[in-house]
Coordinates of C-alpha atoms in Angstrom, one line a residue:
Chain A
M1 CA -62.4 -48.4 -30.5
G2 CA -58.9 -49.7 -29.6
I3 CA -58.0 -50.0 -33.3
S4 CA -59.2 -46.5 -34.2
I5 CA -57.2 -45.0 -31.4
A6 CA -54.1 -46.9 -32.5
S7 CA -54.8 -45.8 -36.2
L8 CA -55.1 -42.2 -35.1
A9 CA -51.9 -42.5 -33.1
A10 CA -50.1 -44.0 -36.1
V11 CA -51.4 -41.2 -38.4
L12 CA -50.2 -38.6 -35.9
L13 CA -46.8 -40.2 -35.5
F14 CA -46.5 -40.4 -39.3
A15 CA -47.5 -36.7 -39.7
A16 CA -45.0 -35.7 -37.0
T17 CA -42.2 -37.7 -38.7
I18 CA -42.9 -35.8 -42.0
V19 CA -42.9 -32.5 -40.2
W20 CA -39.7 -33.5 -38.4
V21 CA -37.9 -34.5 -41.6
K22 CA -39.1 -31.4 -43.5
S23 CA -38.1 -29.0 -40.8
T24 CA -34.8 -30.7 -40.4
L25 CA -34.1 -30.3 -44.1
A26 CA -35.3 -26.7 -44.1
D27 CA -33.2 -26.1 -41.0
H28 CA -30.1 -27.6 -42.6
Q29 CA -30.5 -25.3 -45.6
Q30 CA -30.9 -22.3 -43.3
H31 CA -27.6 -23.2 -41.6
F32 CA -25.8 -22.6 -44.8
A33 CA -27.5 -19.3 -45.3
S34 CA -27.1 -17.9 -41.8
G35 CA -23.7 -19.5 -40.9
E36 CA -25.1 -20.8 -37.6
S37 CA -23.4 -24.1 -38.1
L38 CA -22.8 -26.3 -35.1
N39 CA -19.7 -27.9 -36.5
R40 CA -17.3 -26.1 -34.3
E41 CA -15.6 -28.4 -31.8
D42 CA -16.2 -26.1 -28.8
E43 CA -20.0 -26.0 -29.6
I44 CA -20.2 -29.7 -29.7
L45 CA -19.6 -30.1 -26.0
S46 CA -21.7 -27.0 -24.8
G47 CA -25.4 -26.9 -24.8
C48 CA -27.9 -24.0 -24.4
P49 CA -27.7 -22.8 -20.8
A50 CA -30.6 -24.0 -18.6
E51 CA -32.0 -20.5 -17.9
F52 CA -32.6 -20.0 -21.6
V53 CA -34.3 -23.4 -22.0
T54 CA -36.6 -22.4 -19.1
Q55 CA -37.3 -19.1 -20.8
I56 CA -38.3 -20.7 -24.1
F57 CA -40.8 -23.0 -22.4
A58 CA -42.1 -20.7 -19.7
K59 CA -45.6 -19.1 -19.7
K60 CA -44.5 -15.6 -18.5
D61 CA -44.1 -14.1 -22.0
L62 CA -47.3 -15.7 -23.2
E63 CA -49.2 -14.1 -20.3
Y64 CA -47.7 -10.8 -21.2
V65 CA -48.7 -11.0 -24.9
S66 CA -52.2 -12.3 -24.0
G67 CA -52.6 -9.2 -21.8
L68 CA -52.1 -7.0 -24.8
G69 CA -55.4 -8.1 -26.2
S70 CA -54.3 -8.6 -29.8
A71 CA -55.1 -12.0 -31.5
Q72 CA -52.6 -11.3 -34.2
L73 CA -49.8 -10.7 -31.7
K74 CA -50.8 -13.8 -29.9
R75 CA -50.6 -15.8 -33.1
L76 CA -47.2 -14.3 -33.9
F77 CA -45.9 -15.2 -30.5
A78 CA -47.2 -18.8 -30.7
Q79 CA -45.5 -19.1 -34.1
E80 CA -42.2 -17.6 -33.1
R81 CA -41.9 -19.4 -29.8
K82 CA -42.8 -22.8 -31.4
A83 CA -40.1 -22.3 -34.0
V84 CA -37.4 -21.5 -31.3
A85 CA -38.5 -24.5 -29.1
L86 CA -38.4 -26.9 -32.1
Y87 CA -35.0 -25.6 -33.0
W88 CA -33.7 -26.2 -29.5
V89 CA -35.1 -29.8 -29.6
Q90 CA -33.4 -30.5 -33.0
Q91 CA -30.1 -28.9 -31.9
T92 CA -30.0 -30.9 -28.6
S93 CA -30.9 -34.1 -30.4
A94 CA -28.4 -33.5 -33.2
Q95 CA -25.6 -32.4 -30.8
I96 CA -26.0 -35.5 -28.6
R97 CA -26.1 -37.7 -31.7
R98 CA -22.7 -36.2 -32.7
I99 CA -21.3 -36.7 -29.2
M100 CA -22.4 -40.3 -29.2
R101 CA -20.9 -40.9 -32.6
T102 CA -17.6 -39.5 -31.4
H103 CA -17.9 -41.4 -28.2
L104 CA -18.6 -44.7 -29.9
Q105 CA -15.7 -44.2 -32.3
A106 CA -13.3 -43.5 -29.4
S107 CA -14.7 -46.3 -27.1
G108 CA -14.3 -48.8 -30.0
R109 CA -10.6 -48.1 -30.0
S110 CA -10.3 -48.2 -26.2
R111 CA -8.9 -51.2 -24.4
D112 CA -10.2 -50.6 -20.9
L113 CA -13.9 -50.1 -21.4
E114 CA -16.2 -50.0 -18.4
L115 CA -19.2 -51.9 -19.5
I116 CA -21.6 -50.5 -16.8
T117 CA -20.6 -46.9 -17.6
E118 CA -21.0 -47.5 -21.4
A119 CA -24.5 -49.1 -20.8
G120 CA -25.5 -46.1 -18.7
I121 CA -24.5 -43.7 -21.4
L122 CA -26.4 -45.7 -24.0
L123 CA -29.5 -45.8 -21.8
R124 CA -29.4 -42.1 -21.3
Y125 CA -28.9 -41.5 -25.0
G126 CA -31.9 -43.7 -25.8
G127 CA -34.0 -41.9 -23.1
L128 CA -33.0 -38.5 -24.4
Q129 CA -33.8 -39.3 -28.0
F130 CA -37.2 -40.6 -26.9
L131 CA -37.8 -37.5 -24.9
C132 CA -36.8 -35.3 -27.9
S133 CA -39.3 -37.1 -30.1
V134 CA -42.1 -36.7 -27.5
L135 CA -41.2 -33.0 -27.1
F136 CA -41.1 -32.4 -30.9
V137 CA -44.5 -33.9 -31.4
S138 CA -46.0 -32.1 -28.4
I139 CA -44.5 -28.7 -29.4
A140 CA -45.7 -29.1 -33.0
L141 CA -49.2 -29.9 -31.8
A142 CA -49.7 -27.6 -28.8
G143 CA -46.8 -25.2 -28.5
P144 CA -43.9 -25.2 -26.0
Q145 CA -45.8 -23.6 -23.0
G146 CA -46.5 -26.1 -20.3
L147 CA -43.7 -28.5 -21.4
Q148 CA -41.1 -26.9 -19.1
G149 CA -40.7 -30.0 -16.9
L150 CA -40.2 -32.3 -19.9
A151 CA -37.7 -29.9 -21.5
A152 CA -35.8 -29.6 -18.2
R153 CA -35.6 -33.4 -18.0
A154 CA -34.3 -33.6 -21.6
D155 CA -31.8 -30.8 -20.9
G156 CA -30.6 -32.6 -17.8
L157 CA -30.1 -35.8 -19.6
A158 CA -28.2 -34.1 -22.4
Q159 CA -26.0 -32.4 -19.9
R160 CA -25.1 -35.7 -18.2
I161 CA -24.2 -37.2 -21.6
R162 CA -21.9 -34.2 -22.3
E163 CA -20.3 -34.5 -18.9
A164 CA -19.8 -38.3 -19.4
Q165 CA -18.1 -37.6 -22.7
L166 CA -15.9 -34.9 -21.1
G167 CA -15.0 -37.4 -18.4
F168 CA -14.2 -40.1 -20.9
Q169 CA -12.0 -37.7 -22.9
A170 CA -10.2 -36.6 -19.7
A171 CA -9.6 -40.2 -18.7
K172 CA -8.2 -40.9 -22.2
E173 CA -5.9 -37.9 -22.1
A174 CA -4.7 -38.9 -18.6
G175 CA -4.0 -42.4 -19.8
R176 CA -2.1 -41.1 -22.8
T177 CA 0.0 -38.8 -20.5
H178 CA 0.6 -41.6 -18.0
S179 CA 1.8 -44.1 -20.7
A180 CA 4.1 -41.4 -22.3
Chain B
M1 CA 3.9 -12.2 -21.5
S2 CA 2.5 -14.7 -18.8
A3 CA -1.1 -15.8 -18.9
T4 CA -1.8 -14.1 -15.6
V5 CA -0.5 -10.7 -16.7
R6 CA -2.5 -11.0 -19.9
L7 CA -5.7 -11.9 -18.0
V8 CA -5.2 -9.0 -15.7
S9 CA -4.8 -6.5 -18.5
V10 CA -7.9 -7.9 -20.3
Q11 CA -9.8 -7.4 -17.1
D12 CA -8.4 -3.8 -16.8
A13 CA -9.4 -3.0 -20.4
Y14 CA -12.8 -4.5 -19.7
D15 CA -13.3 -2.3 -16.6
D16 CA -12.1 0.7 -18.5
L17 CA -14.6 0.0 -21.3
L18 CA -17.4 -0.3 -18.8
Q19 CA -16.5 2.9 -16.9
R20 CA -15.5 5.2 -19.7
T21 CA -17.8 4.1 -22.5
L22 CA -20.6 1.7 -21.7
S23 CA -21.8 3.4 -18.6
R24 CA -22.6 6.5 -20.7
I25 CA -25.1 4.5 -22.9
P26 CA -28.5 4.7 -21.2
C27 CA -29.8 1.2 -22.0
E28 CA -28.5 -2.3 -22.3
F29 CA -29.8 -2.7 -25.8
G30 CA -27.9 0.5 -26.8
R31 CA -24.8 -1.0 -25.3
L32 CA -25.3 -4.1 -27.3
I33 CA -25.7 -2.2 -30.6
Y34 CA -22.7 -0.1 -29.7
L35 CA -20.4 -3.1 -29.0
A36 CA -21.6 -4.8 -32.2
S37 CA -20.6 -1.7 -34.1
T38 CA -17.0 -2.0 -32.9
R39 CA -16.8 -5.2 -34.9
D40 CA -15.5 -5.2 -38.4
Y41 CA -18.1 -6.6 -40.8
N42 CA -15.6 -8.3 -43.0
S43 CA -13.1 -9.8 -40.5
G44 CA -15.4 -10.1 -37.5
T45 CA -12.6 -8.5 -35.3
Y46 CA -13.2 -5.8 -32.8
H47 CA -11.6 -2.4 -32.7
H48 CA -11.8 0.6 -30.4
E49 CA -9.3 3.4 -30.9
G50 CA -9.2 4.8 -27.4
L51 CA -9.1 1.4 -25.7
A52 CA -6.3 0.2 -28.1
A53 CA -4.3 3.3 -27.3
R54 CA -4.6 2.7 -23.5
F55 CA -4.0 -1.0 -23.7
Q56 CA -2.7 -3.2 -26.5
A57 CA -4.9 -3.7 -29.6
D58 CA -5.1 -7.4 -28.9
T59 CA -6.1 -6.8 -25.3
A60 CA -8.7 -4.2 -26.3
R61 CA -10.1 -6.6 -28.9
K62 CA -10.5 -9.4 -26.3
A63 CA -12.2 -7.0 -23.8
L64 CA -14.6 -5.8 -26.5
E65 CA -15.4 -9.4 -27.5
I66 CA -16.1 -10.4 -23.9
A67 CA -18.2 -7.3 -23.2
H68 CA -20.2 -8.0 -26.4
R69 CA -20.9 -11.6 -25.5
Q70 CA -21.9 -10.7 -21.9
V71 CA -24.3 -7.9 -23.0
F72 CA -25.8 -10.1 -25.7
Y73 CA -26.6 -12.9 -23.2
A74 CA -28.0 -10.4 -20.7
V75 CA -30.3 -8.9 -23.4
S76 CA -31.3 -12.4 -24.7
A77 CA -32.3 -13.4 -21.1
Y78 CA -34.8 -10.5 -20.8
S79 CA -38.4 -11.3 -20.6
L80 CA -40.4 -10.1 -23.5
E81 CA -41.9 -7.2 -21.5
D82 CA -38.4 -6.0 -20.4
L83 CA -37.1 -6.3 -23.9
V84 CA -40.0 -4.1 -25.2
S85 CA -39.1 -1.5 -22.6
E86 CA -35.4 -1.7 -23.6
L87 CA -36.2 -1.4 -27.2
E88 CA -38.4 1.6 -26.5
A89 CA -35.6 3.3 -24.5
Y90 CA -33.2 2.7 -27.4
L91 CA -35.7 4.0 -29.9
Q92 CA -36.1 7.2 -27.8
S93 CA -32.4 7.6 -27.4
S94 CA -31.8 7.3 -31.2
R95 CA -34.0 10.4 -31.7
E96 CA -35.3 8.9 -35.0
N97 CA -38.9 9.1 -36.1
P98 CA -40.5 6.1 -34.3
E99 CA -42.6 5.0 -37.3
G100 CA -39.6 5.1 -39.7
F101 CA -37.4 3.4 -37.1
L102 CA -39.9 0.6 -36.6
R103 CA -40.5 0.1 -40.3
A104 CA -36.8 0.0 -41.1
W105 CA -36.0 -2.4 -38.3
Q106 CA -38.9 -4.7 -39.2
K107 CA -37.9 -4.7 -42.9
L108 CA -34.1 -4.6 -42.8
E109 CA -33.5 -6.5 -39.5
P110 CA -30.3 -4.6 -38.7
Y111 CA -30.3 -6.2 -35.2
R112 CA -29.0 -9.4 -36.8
V113 CA -25.5 -7.9 -36.6
A114 CA -25.8 -7.7 -32.9
I115 CA -25.2 -11.4 -32.5
P116 CA -21.6 -12.3 -31.4
L117 CA -19.7 -14.7 -33.7
E118 CA -19.6 -17.6 -31.2
A119 CA -23.1 -17.2 -29.7
N120 CA -25.0 -20.3 -28.9
P121 CA -27.3 -20.9 -32.0
T122 CA -30.5 -21.5 -29.9
I123 CA -29.9 -18.3 -28.0
A124 CA -29.3 -16.4 -31.2
R125 CA -32.6 -17.7 -32.5
L126 CA -34.4 -16.7 -29.3
F127 CA -32.8 -13.2 -29.5
L128 CA -34.0 -12.7 -33.1
S129 CA -37.4 -14.0 -32.4
N130 CA -37.8 -11.8 -29.3
I131 CA -36.7 -8.7 -31.2
R132 CA -39.2 -9.4 -34.0
L133 CA -42.0 -9.8 -31.3
A134 CA -40.9 -6.7 -29.4
L135 CA -41.0 -4.6 -32.6
A136 CA -44.5 -5.9 -33.5
I137 CA -45.6 -5.1 -29.9
L138 CA -44.2 -1.5 -30.1
R139 CA -45.9 -1.0 -33.5
F140 CA -49.1 -2.4 -32.0
R141 CA -48.9 0.1 -29.2
R142 CA -48.4 3.0 -31.5
E143 CA -50.8 2.1 -34.3
G144 CA -53.3 -0.2 -32.6
H145 CA -52.3 -3.1 -34.8
P146 CA -49.0 -5.0 -35.0
T147 CA -48.3 -4.6 -38.7
L148 CA -46.2 -7.7 -39.2
P149 CA -43.1 -7.6 -41.4

């Protein structure tokens, strides 16, 4: 029994990984087509505002569409909202990965590293990436509605990493000005 | 010109745009389409003859850009139900044949040009997705089935 549950979980995880890789690749190609690239420096440090994250994962719109009494519209809604939610998860995960890369490069050159702060950032990063994976699989399997709490937690973690990076940059700038 | 003076004049141009032009457009969605139409397709820069004559062209451009972004975020934050009402109000104000309007909008997706250049990519996705849904809902209300694009 225990083995069969573990096998099922492994199969699900494998399937989710394939979906993730495929949609990431498709998404990457779409970026070139639509010009929605996230490479701009100002975009790197700003995420999607929390009110929009709430909207993507809320049940209000689903209730409205369900009330219209069309199975086709309900299917379209589920498909559309799932795509937006998955996109948000991918964007958040990719954005924080980029921020961490920049942070690690900068902290590697820094002489006055605070180990506790650095460990805290790394822990938050690990937690966020784990939450993003859980969210991705859950959305792909059941849709985004009902995952508002988890999404808010991931959004909060991402925001704290962004703020930590901004703080790190500000401290570096201040140090540079002071030494000059 | 100092930054304060410049900010004040952008604020003045913005207020002027709200009072003289945007307040005359009956719905927020109409204001969004109008503001997007003041942007050049090739360069992505905004231009408004009257506003540029009253203020400097650069100031007018900045005011239009800010107004566009604000209206875009306001429309993107609408619930689906409110967006359907907005789109319906816009459809009525356009005086076009509703069937033709809905068919053209579902096929050509002209609302894509309403996204500001620096919009957050997730919000842009949400906006496009919600418009697609609102169009399908309006079509469902008129024809009894959504007729997906």
